[in-house]
Amino acid sequence: MQRSFILSSLSLLLLLLGWHSLAVYQQSPTLPTPVVVIEVLIAEIQSGDLWHHLSATLYRLFISFSIAMSLGCGIGILLGRYQNWDYFFDNWLIIFLNIPALVTIILCYVWFGLTETAAILAVVINKLPNVIVTIREGTRALDKSLLDMAKCYQFGKFKTLQHVILPQLHPFMMAATRSGLALIWKIVLVVEMLGRSEGMGYQLHLFFQLFDVASILAYTLAFIAVMQSIELLLLKPLDRTVKRWQK
Amino acid sequence: MSHLSINITDKSYSQQPLKQVIKNLQLDLYNHEFVCLVGKSGCGKTTLLNILAGLDDDYTGHISLDNTHNPKIGYVFQNPNLLPWRTVTENIQLAAKPDAKTLAFLLANMGLSAEKDSYPEHLSLGMQRRVSIIRAFANQPDLLLMDEPFVSLDSPTARQVRQLLIDLWQQRPHKVLFVTHDLREAITLADRLIFLDSQPMAILADVKVSLAREQRQQDSQIDSFKQRLFIDYPQIKHLL
């Protein structure tokens, strides 16, 4: 525990040091030093701008993630459990998996207008197939002997889902959650860049036009910090609670 | 009179080449019989138990237990099949609804009182097996299926669990179908022994165990019964 902390702090320090030396050596406005970036970050926090845009993005992230995960888990379990549904919808899944994110975003905006609903729909459509595929694989790998046990002792559908199926799907759900969060926020930024007037994506686009690299990096840092806290404060403890039965 | 009738005309696995496991098997259990199935591994005993438990309906034939469609079944599987993410007590209570007293009694008699809140993966295989036996008992089944339930128990524990099984069965009579390789175990427990041949499964001999329950405590009685069995039923010699 101690050693891992020292090593990870060291590596982080090394990264910052490398960045700093490179910036000092280059002396270019397109590569500010870490200190400058932190100063910008503090200024943005104090002005309230950062929070305004960050919260808009986090809100979209939360809504689209919740919809994609709950729909994806439901459909994934269905396809994993019932062969015929899987045969029928497999093609759809492959098509949706392969549509570029940009295409769905553009189409959603064209068809439904530059609205919040269109933006969230675009993100959901991009994420949903991934969740379905992951959960479907998990469902296919369910332990048949435990399902037999549940059937023999007449658990019924709901009890089977709660006590037999979902605990087995937990690792797959965590995988979908982690890869999902990483994927979704990137898509949210594109969605915001193309058709929203607040949020991280919108701000980054603005900074790009001004060539304001320090602000771009400041926003990036803020976002990484938020995502790391979600991992540390939410996902890791959840993992530990759910896995307490393991050897 | 209570009656379990098993009539399976065909059970095959659709692998290539087609493998017929059971053909024209007819077996009847009356009242509260304790029946042991003895046969080589791979002869389809587990397949038969799965059909009886309602886990496999891909067969031709007919099973009926007192003409009820939904008999209560206790099944001690070959593997413990416990939910690893639920404690010992939760595993039992999810499958059966024993009152607190019964549960405590069963746990104590199986030597598991101290482990009632443990997770299965923290227990030895023998302990996990005992939990799965409690689960089956606690369900108060009309039909108790046991698939070599005592294999990974040490012999004192196995003897104790066998005794508990007989006690519980006598307290609350129900049908028991018990699969084993161990002829001595079968003679100790059963009212009837069914010897099975394999591929497809066929009944070689259907033998009533004429020993009184008290006589079965003595090894000499079991041995002499075994001797007579070989003489009376030469067709089962290759099984043993």
Coordinates of C-alpha atoms in Angstrom, one line a residue:
Chain A
M1 CA 0.0 0.0 0.0
Q2 CA 2.7 2.4 1.0
R3 CA 5.0 1.4 -1.8
S4 CA 2.2 1.8 -4.4
F5 CA 1.5 5.3 -3.1
I6 CA 5.1 6.3 -3.3
L7 CA 5.5 4.9 -6.8
S8 CA 2.4 6.5 -8.2
S9 CA 3.3 9.9 -6.6
L10 CA 6.8 9.6 -8.1
S11 CA 5.5 8.9 -11.6
L12 CA 3.0 11.8 -11.4
L13 CA 5.8 14.1 -10.3
L14 CA 8.0 12.9 -13.1
L15 CA 5.2 13.6 -15.6
L16 CA 4.8 17.2 -14.3
L17 CA 8.6 17.7 -14.2
G18 CA 8.8 16.5 -17.9
W19 CA 6.0 18.9 -18.9
H20 CA 7.6 21.8 -17.0
S21 CA 11.0 21.3 -18.5
L22 CA 9.7 21.0 -22.0
A23 CA 7.6 24.1 -21.6
V24 CA 10.5 26.1 -20.2
Y25 CA 12.7 24.9 -23.0
Q26 CA 10.2 25.6 -25.8
Q27 CA 9.2 29.1 -24.5
S28 CA 6.1 28.9 -26.7
P29 CA 2.5 30.2 -26.0
T30 CA 1.2 26.9 -27.3
L31 CA 2.8 25.0 -24.4
P32 CA 2.3 26.8 -21.1
T33 CA 4.0 25.5 -17.9
P34 CA 2.0 23.6 -15.3
V35 CA 2.1 26.7 -13.0
V36 CA 0.4 28.9 -15.6
V37 CA -2.3 26.2 -16.2
I38 CA -3.0 26.0 -12.5
E39 CA -3.3 29.7 -12.3
V40 CA -5.8 29.8 -15.1
L41 CA -7.7 26.9 -13.4
I42 CA -7.9 28.8 -10.2
A43 CA -9.1 32.0 -12.0
E44 CA -11.8 30.0 -13.9
I45 CA -13.0 28.4 -10.6
Q46 CA -13.2 31.8 -8.9
S47 CA -15.1 33.4 -11.8
G48 CA -17.6 30.5 -11.7
D49 CA -17.2 29.8 -15.4
L50 CA -15.6 26.4 -14.9
W51 CA -18.4 25.2 -12.6
H52 CA -21.1 26.4 -15.0
H53 CA -19.7 24.5 -18.0
L54 CA -18.4 21.5 -16.1
S55 CA -21.8 21.0 -14.4
A56 CA -23.6 21.2 -17.8
T57 CA -21.3 18.5 -19.2
L58 CA -21.6 16.3 -16.0
Y59 CA -25.4 16.6 -16.2
R60 CA -25.4 15.4 -19.8
L61 CA -22.9 12.7 -18.9
F62 CA -25.0 11.5 -16.0
I63 CA -28.4 11.4 -17.9
S64 CA -27.0 9.7 -21.0
F65 CA -24.9 7.3 -18.9
S66 CA -27.9 6.3 -16.8
I67 CA -30.1 5.7 -19.8
A68 CA -27.5 3.8 -21.8
M69 CA -26.6 1.6 -18.8
S70 CA -30.1 0.6 -17.7
L71 CA -31.4 0.1 -21.3
G72 CA -28.1 -1.7 -22.2
C73 CA -28.3 -4.1 -19.2
G74 CA -31.9 -5.0 -19.9
I75 CA -31.4 -5.6 -23.6
G76 CA -28.0 -7.4 -23.0
I77 CA -29.6 -9.8 -20.6
L78 CA -32.4 -10.4 -22.9
L79 CA -30.1 -11.2 -25.9
G80 CA -27.8 -13.3 -23.8
R81 CA -30.7 -15.4 -22.4
Y82 CA -32.9 -15.8 -25.4
Q83 CA -31.2 -17.1 -28.5
N84 CA -34.0 -16.0 -30.9
W85 CA -33.9 -12.4 -29.9
D86 CA -30.1 -12.5 -30.3
Y87 CA -30.4 -14.0 -33.9
F88 CA -32.9 -11.3 -34.7
F89 CA -31.1 -8.2 -33.3
D90 CA -27.5 -9.2 -33.9
N91 CA -27.3 -7.3 -37.2
W92 CA -28.8 -4.2 -35.7
L93 CA -26.1 -4.3 -33.0
I94 CA -23.3 -4.6 -35.6
I95 CA -24.7 -1.8 -37.6
F96 CA -25.0 0.5 -34.5
L97 CA -21.6 -0.5 -33.2
N98 CA -20.0 0.6 -36.5
I99 CA -21.8 3.9 -37.1
P100 CA -19.2 6.7 -36.4
A101 CA -20.1 8.8 -33.4
L102 CA -20.0 11.9 -35.5
V103 CA -22.6 10.6 -37.9
T104 CA -25.1 9.8 -35.2
I105 CA -24.5 13.3 -33.6
I106 CA -25.0 15.1 -37.0
L107 CA -28.1 13.0 -37.8
C108 CA -29.7 13.6 -34.4
Y109 CA -29.1 17.4 -34.7
V110 CA -30.4 17.4 -38.3
W111 CA -33.5 15.4 -37.5
F112 CA -34.4 16.6 -34.0
G113 CA -32.9 20.1 -34.1
L114 CA -30.1 21.6 -31.9
T115 CA -31.9 20.6 -28.7
E116 CA -30.9 19.0 -25.4
T117 CA -32.9 15.9 -26.2
A118 CA -31.1 15.4 -29.5
A119 CA -27.7 15.8 -27.8
I120 CA -28.5 13.2 -25.1
L121 CA -30.1 10.9 -27.6
A122 CA -26.9 11.0 -29.8
V123 CA -24.7 10.1 -26.8
V124 CA -27.0 7.2 -25.8
I125 CA -27.1 5.8 -29.3
N126 CA -23.3 5.8 -29.3
K127 CA -22.9 4.1 -26.0
L128 CA -25.8 1.7 -26.0
P129 CA -24.4 -1.0 -28.3
N130 CA -21.2 -1.3 -26.2
V131 CA -23.1 -1.9 -23.1
I132 CA -25.4 -4.4 -24.8
V133 CA -22.4 -6.4 -26.2
T134 CA -20.6 -6.5 -22.8
I135 CA -23.7 -7.5 -20.8
R136 CA -24.7 -10.1 -23.5
E137 CA -21.3 -11.8 -23.2
G138 CA -21.6 -11.8 -19.4
T139 CA -25.1 -13.3 -19.6
R140 CA -23.9 -16.0 -22.0
A141 CA -21.2 -16.9 -19.4
L142 CA -23.7 -17.3 -16.6
D143 CA -23.2 -20.5 -14.5
K144 CA -25.8 -23.0 -15.7
S145 CA -25.6 -25.0 -12.5
L146 CA -26.6 -22.0 -10.4
L147 CA -29.5 -21.3 -12.7
D148 CA -30.5 -24.9 -12.4
M149 CA -30.4 -24.7 -8.6
A150 CA -32.6 -21.5 -8.7
K151 CA -35.1 -23.3 -10.9
C152 CA -35.2 -26.4 -8.8
Y153 CA -35.8 -24.4 -5.6
Q154 CA -38.4 -22.3 -7.4
F155 CA -36.7 -18.9 -7.0
G156 CA -39.0 -17.3 -9.6
K157 CA -37.9 -14.6 -12.1
F158 CA -37.3 -11.7 -9.8
K159 CA -35.3 -13.6 -7.1
T160 CA -33.2 -15.3 -9.8
L161 CA -32.4 -12.0 -11.3
Q162 CA -31.5 -10.4 -8.0
H163 CA -29.6 -13.2 -6.3
V164 CA -28.3 -15.4 -9.2
I165 CA -27.9 -13.3 -12.4
L166 CA -27.0 -9.8 -11.3
P167 CA -24.2 -10.8 -8.9
Q168 CA -22.6 -12.8 -11.8
L169 CA -22.9 -9.8 -14.1
H170 CA -21.3 -7.4 -11.7
P171 CA -17.8 -7.6 -13.2
F172 CA -19.2 -7.1 -16.7
M173 CA -21.3 -4.1 -15.4
M174 CA -18.2 -2.6 -13.9
A175 CA -16.3 -3.0 -17.1
A176 CA -19.2 -1.4 -19.0
T177 CA -19.3 1.4 -16.5
R178 CA -15.6 2.2 -16.6
S179 CA -15.3 2.0 -20.4
G180 CA -18.6 3.7 -20.7
L181 CA -17.7 6.8 -18.6
A182 CA -14.5 7.2 -20.5
L183 CA -16.3 6.9 -23.9
I184 CA -19.3 8.9 -23.1
W185 CA -17.6 12.1 -21.9
K186 CA -15.6 12.2 -25.0
I187 CA -18.7 12.0 -27.1
V188 CA -20.5 14.5 -24.9
L189 CA -17.7 17.0 -25.7
V190 CA -18.2 16.5 -29.5
V191 CA -22.0 16.9 -29.1
E192 CA -21.5 20.1 -27.2
M193 CA -18.9 21.4 -29.6
L194 CA -21.3 20.9 -32.5
G195 CA -24.6 22.2 -31.2
R196 CA -24.7 23.4 -27.6
S197 CA -23.9 26.8 -26.1
E198 CA -22.6 25.7 -22.8
G199 CA -20.5 22.8 -21.5
M200 CA -16.9 21.7 -21.7
G201 CA -17.1 21.0 -25.5
Y202 CA -18.4 24.4 -26.2
Q203 CA -15.7 26.1 -24.1
L204 CA -12.9 24.0 -25.6
H205 CA -14.1 25.0 -29.1
L206 CA -14.0 28.6 -28.0
F207 CA -10.5 28.3 -26.6
F208 CA -9.4 26.5 -29.8
Q209 CA -10.5 29.5 -31.9
L210 CA -8.5 31.8 -29.6
F211 CA -5.5 29.4 -29.4
D212 CA -5.8 29.6 -25.6
V213 CA -3.9 26.4 -24.8
A214 CA -3.6 27.2 -21.1
S215 CA -7.4 27.3 -20.7
I216 CA -7.8 24.0 -22.7
L217 CA -5.3 22.3 -20.4
A218 CA -7.0 23.8 -17.3
Y219 CA -10.4 22.5 -18.3
T220 CA -8.8 19.1 -19.1
L221 CA -7.2 18.9 -15.7
A222 CA -10.5 19.8 -14.0
F223 CA -12.3 17.0 -15.9
I224 CA -9.6 14.4 -15.1
A225 CA -9.9 15.3 -11.4
V226 CA -13.7 14.8 -11.5
M227 CA -13.4 11.5 -13.3
Q228 CA -10.7 10.3 -10.9
S229 CA -12.9 11.2 -7.9
I230 CA -15.8 9.2 -9.4
E231 CA -13.5 6.2 -9.7
L232 CA -12.0 6.6 -6.2
L233 CA -15.1 7.7 -4.3
L234 CA -17.8 5.7 -6.1
L235 CA -16.6 2.8 -8.2
K236 CA -13.7 1.4 -6.0
P237 CA -15.7 1.3 -2.8
L238 CA -18.6 -0.2 -4.7
D239 CA -16.3 -2.9 -6.0
R240 CA -15.0 -3.6 -2.5
T241 CA -18.5 -4.0 -1.1
V242 CA -19.7 -6.3 -3.8
K243 CA -16.6 -8.4 -3.8
R244 CA -16.4 -9.0 0.0
W245 CA -17.4 -12.7 -0.5
Q246 CA -14.3 -13.5 -2.5
K247 CA -11.4 -15.3 -1.0
Chain B
M1 CA -51.2 -44.0 -1.4
S2 CA -48.5 -41.7 -2.6
H3 CA -46.9 -42.7 -5.9
L4 CA -44.0 -41.4 -8.1
S5 CA -44.1 -42.9 -11.5
I6 CA -41.2 -42.6 -13.9
N7 CA -41.7 -43.6 -17.4
I8 CA -39.1 -42.4 -19.8
T9 CA -39.2 -43.9 -23.3
D10 CA -36.3 -41.9 -24.7
K11 CA -33.7 -39.4 -23.6
S12 CA -30.9 -38.6 -26.0
Y13 CA -28.2 -36.0 -26.2
S14 CA -28.2 -34.5 -29.7
Q15 CA -24.4 -34.6 -30.1
Q16 CA -23.0 -36.5 -33.1
P17 CA -23.3 -39.5 -33.1
L18 CA -26.6 -39.3 -31.3
K19 CA -26.2 -40.6 -27.7
Q20 CA -29.2 -42.3 -26.2
V21 CA -28.9 -42.2 -22.4
I22 CA -32.2 -43.6 -21.3
K23 CA -34.5 -46.0 -23.2
N24 CA -37.7 -47.4 -21.9
L25 CA -37.0 -46.8 -18.2
Q26 CA -39.9 -47.6 -15.9
L27 CA -39.6 -47.1 -12.2
D28 CA -42.2 -46.6 -9.5
L29 CA -41.7 -45.4 -6.0
Y30 CA -44.5 -45.9 -3.5
N31 CA -45.2 -44.1 -0.3
H32 CA -42.1 -42.9 1.5
E33 CA -39.6 -45.2 0.0
F34 CA -35.9 -44.6 0.3
V35 CA -34.4 -45.8 -3.0
C36 CA -30.7 -46.0 -3.9
L37 CA -29.6 -46.0 -7.5
V38 CA -26.4 -47.9 -8.0
G39 CA -24.5 -47.8 -11.3
K40 CA -21.3 -47.0 -13.0
S41 CA -20.5 -43.3 -13.6
G42 CA -21.8 -42.1 -16.9
C43 CA -24.8 -44.4 -16.9
G44 CA -27.2 -41.4 -16.8
K45 CA -28.1 -41.2 -13.1
T46 CA -27.5 -37.5 -13.0
T47 CA -29.5 -37.1 -16.2
L48 CA -32.4 -39.0 -14.6
L49 CA -32.3 -36.8 -11.4
N50 CA -32.2 -33.6 -13.5
I51 CA -35.3 -34.8 -15.4
L52 CA -37.1 -35.5 -12.1
A53 CA -36.1 -32.1 -10.7
G54 CA -37.7 -30.5 -13.8
L55 CA -34.4 -29.1 -15.0
D56 CA -34.4 -31.1 -18.3
D57 CA -37.6 -31.4 -20.2
D58 CA -36.0 -32.6 -23.5
Y59 CA -37.1 -36.2 -23.2
T60 CA -40.0 -38.4 -24.3
G61 CA -42.0 -40.0 -21.5
H62 CA -44.0 -39.1 -18.5
I63 CA -43.2 -38.3 -14.9
S64 CA -45.9 -37.9 -12.2
L65 CA -45.8 -37.5 -8.5
D66 CA -49.2 -37.9 -6.9
N67 CA -50.6 -36.2 -10.0
T68 CA -49.3 -32.8 -8.8
H69 CA -47.5 -30.7 -11.3
N70 CA -45.4 -28.8 -8.8
P71 CA -44.0 -31.1 -6.2
K72 CA -41.6 -29.7 -3.7
I73 CA -38.1 -30.9 -4.5
G74 CA -34.9 -31.0 -2.5
Y75 CA -31.9 -31.6 -4.6
V76 CA -28.4 -32.2 -3.4
F77 CA -26.4 -31.7 -6.6
Q78 CA -23.1 -33.4 -7.3
N79 CA -21.4 -30.0 -6.7
P80 CA -22.6 -27.9 -3.8
N81 CA -24.0 -25.2 -6.2
L82 CA -24.1 -22.5 -3.5
L83 CA -24.3 -18.8 -4.4
P84 CA -20.8 -17.6 -3.5
W85 CA -22.0 -14.0 -2.9
R86 CA -24.6 -15.0 -0.2
T87 CA -23.8 -16.3 3.2
V88 CA -24.5 -19.9 4.4
T89 CA -27.7 -18.8 6.1
E90 CA -28.8 -16.7 3.1
N91 CA -28.1 -19.6 0.7
I92 CA -30.4 -21.8 2.8
Q93 CA -33.1 -19.2 3.3
L94 CA -33.3 -18.2 -0.4
A95 CA -34.1 -21.8 -1.3
A96 CA -36.2 -22.9 1.6
K97 CA -38.1 -21.2 4.4
P98 CA -37.1 -23.1 7.6
D99 CA -38.1 -21.5 10.9
A100 CA -35.3 -20.3 13.1
K101 CA -35.4 -23.4 15.3
T102 CA -35.2 -25.9 12.4
L103 CA -32.4 -23.9 10.8
A104 CA -30.4 -23.8 14.0
F105 CA -31.0 -27.5 14.6
L106 CA -29.8 -28.4 11.1
L107 CA -26.7 -26.2 11.3
A108 CA -25.8 -27.6 14.7
N109 CA -26.2 -31.2 13.6
M110 CA -24.1 -30.6 10.5
G111 CA -21.4 -28.9 12.6
L112 CA -21.9 -25.6 10.9
S113 CA -23.2 -23.3 13.6
A114 CA -20.1 -21.3 13.7
E115 CA -20.1 -20.9 9.9
K116 CA -23.7 -19.6 9.5
D117 CA -22.6 -16.2 8.4
S118 CA -19.6 -17.2 6.4
Y119 CA -19.4 -17.0 2.6
P120 CA -19.2 -20.4 0.8
E121 CA -15.7 -19.7 -0.7
H122 CA -14.3 -19.3 2.8
L123 CA -15.4 -22.9 3.6
S124 CA -13.9 -26.2 2.7
L125 CA -15.6 -28.3 0.0
G126 CA -16.9 -30.8 2.6
M127 CA -18.6 -27.9 4.5
Q128 CA -20.1 -26.5 1.3
R129 CA -21.5 -29.9 0.6
R130 CA -23.1 -30.0 4.1
V131 CA -24.7 -26.6 3.4
S132 CA -26.2 -27.9 0.2
I133 CA -27.6 -30.9 2.2
I134 CA -29.1 -28.6 4.8
R135 CA -30.6 -26.5 2.0
A136 CA -32.3 -29.6 0.5
F137 CA -33.5 -30.9 4.0
A138 CA -34.8 -27.4 4.9
N139 CA -37.0 -27.2 1.9
Q140 CA -39.2 -30.0 3.4
P141 CA -39.4 -31.8 0.0
D142 CA -41.9 -34.3 -1.2
L143 CA -39.1 -35.8 -3.2
L144 CA -35.5 -35.6 -2.1
L145 CA -32.9 -36.2 -4.8
M146 CA -29.3 -36.8 -3.7
D147 CA -26.5 -37.1 -6.2
E148 CA -23.5 -38.8 -4.4
P149 CA -23.9 -36.3 -1.6
F150 CA -21.3 -37.6 0.8
V151 CA -18.3 -38.0 -1.5
S152 CA -16.0 -35.3 0.0
L153 CA -17.0 -35.9 3.6
D154 CA -14.6 -37.6 5.9
S155 CA -16.0 -40.9 7.2
P156 CA -17.0 -39.9 10.7
T157 CA -18.9 -36.9 9.3
A158 CA -20.4 -39.0 6.5
R159 CA -21.7 -41.5 9.1
Q160 CA -23.1 -38.6 11.2
V161 CA -24.8 -37.1 8.2
R162 CA -26.2 -40.4 7.1
Q163 CA -27.7 -40.9 10.5
L164 CA -29.2 -37.4 10.4
L165 CA -30.7 -38.1 7.0
I166 CA -32.3 -41.3 8.2
D167 CA -33.6 -39.5 11.4
L168 CA -35.1 -36.7 9.4
W169 CA -36.6 -39.0 6.9
Q170 CA -38.2 -41.0 9.7
Q171 CA -39.5 -37.9 11.3
R172 CA -41.1 -36.5 8.2
P173 CA -41.5 -39.3 5.7
H174 CA -40.9 -38.5 2.0
K175 CA -39.5 -40.2 -1.0
V176 CA -35.7 -40.2 -1.5
L177 CA -33.8 -41.1 -4.6
F178 CA -30.1 -41.4 -3.7
V179 CA -27.4 -42.0 -6.2
T180 CA -24.2 -43.7 -5.0
H181 CA -21.3 -45.8 -6.1
D182 CA -20.8 -47.2 -2.6
L183 CA -22.8 -50.4 -2.1
R184 CA -22.2 -50.4 1.6
E185 CA -23.7 -46.9 1.9
A186 CA -26.6 -48.0 -0.2
I187 CA -27.4 -51.0 1.9
T188 CA -27.1 -48.9 5.1
L189 CA -29.6 -46.4 3.8
A190 CA -32.1 -47.8 1.4
D191 CA -35.4 -49.7 1.4
R192 CA -34.7 -50.6 -2.2
L193 CA -31.6 -50.9 -4.4
I194 CA -31.9 -50.3 -8.1
F195 CA -28.9 -51.5 -10.0
L196 CA -28.4 -49.7 -13.3
D197 CA -26.6 -50.7 -16.5
S198 CA -25.4 -48.0 -18.9
Q199 CA -26.0 -46.9 -22.5
P200 CA -28.8 -46.8 -22.6
M201 CA -29.8 -47.0 -18.9
A202 CA -31.6 -50.2 -18.0
I203 CA -32.6 -51.7 -14.7
L204 CA -30.5 -54.8 -14.0
A205 CA -31.9 -55.6 -10.6
D206 CA -34.5 -54.2 -8.2
V207 CA -33.7 -55.5 -4.7
K208 CA -35.5 -54.9 -1.5
V209 CA -33.2 -54.5 1.5
S210 CA -34.6 -56.9 4.0
L211 CA -32.5 -55.7 7.0
A212 CA -34.2 -53.9 9.8
R213 CA -32.9 -50.4 10.5
E214 CA -31.2 -51.6 13.8
Q215 CA -29.4 -54.5 12.1
R216 CA -27.7 -52.1 9.7
Q217 CA -25.6 -50.7 12.5
Q218 CA -23.6 -53.9 12.4
D219 CA -21.0 -54.4 9.8
S220 CA -21.4 -58.2 9.8
Q221 CA -25.1 -57.9 8.8
I222 CA -24.2 -55.6 5.9
D223 CA -21.5 -57.9 4.8
S224 CA -23.7 -61.0 4.8
F225 CA -26.4 -59.1 2.9
K226 CA -23.8 -58.1 0.3
Q227 CA -22.7 -61.7 -0.1
R228 CA -26.2 -62.9 -0.6
L229 CA -26.7 -60.1 -3.2
F230 CA -23.9 -61.4 -5.4
I231 CA -25.2 -64.9 -5.3
D232 CA -28.8 -64.0 -5.9
Y233 CA -28.1 -61.4 -8.6
P234 CA -25.1 -62.5 -10.7
Q235 CA -26.0 -60.0 -13.4
I236 CA -24.8 -57.1 -11.2
K237 CA -21.3 -58.4 -10.5
H238 CA -19.6 -56.2 -13.1
L239 CA -21.0 -53.1 -11.4
L240 CA -19.2 -53.7 -8.1

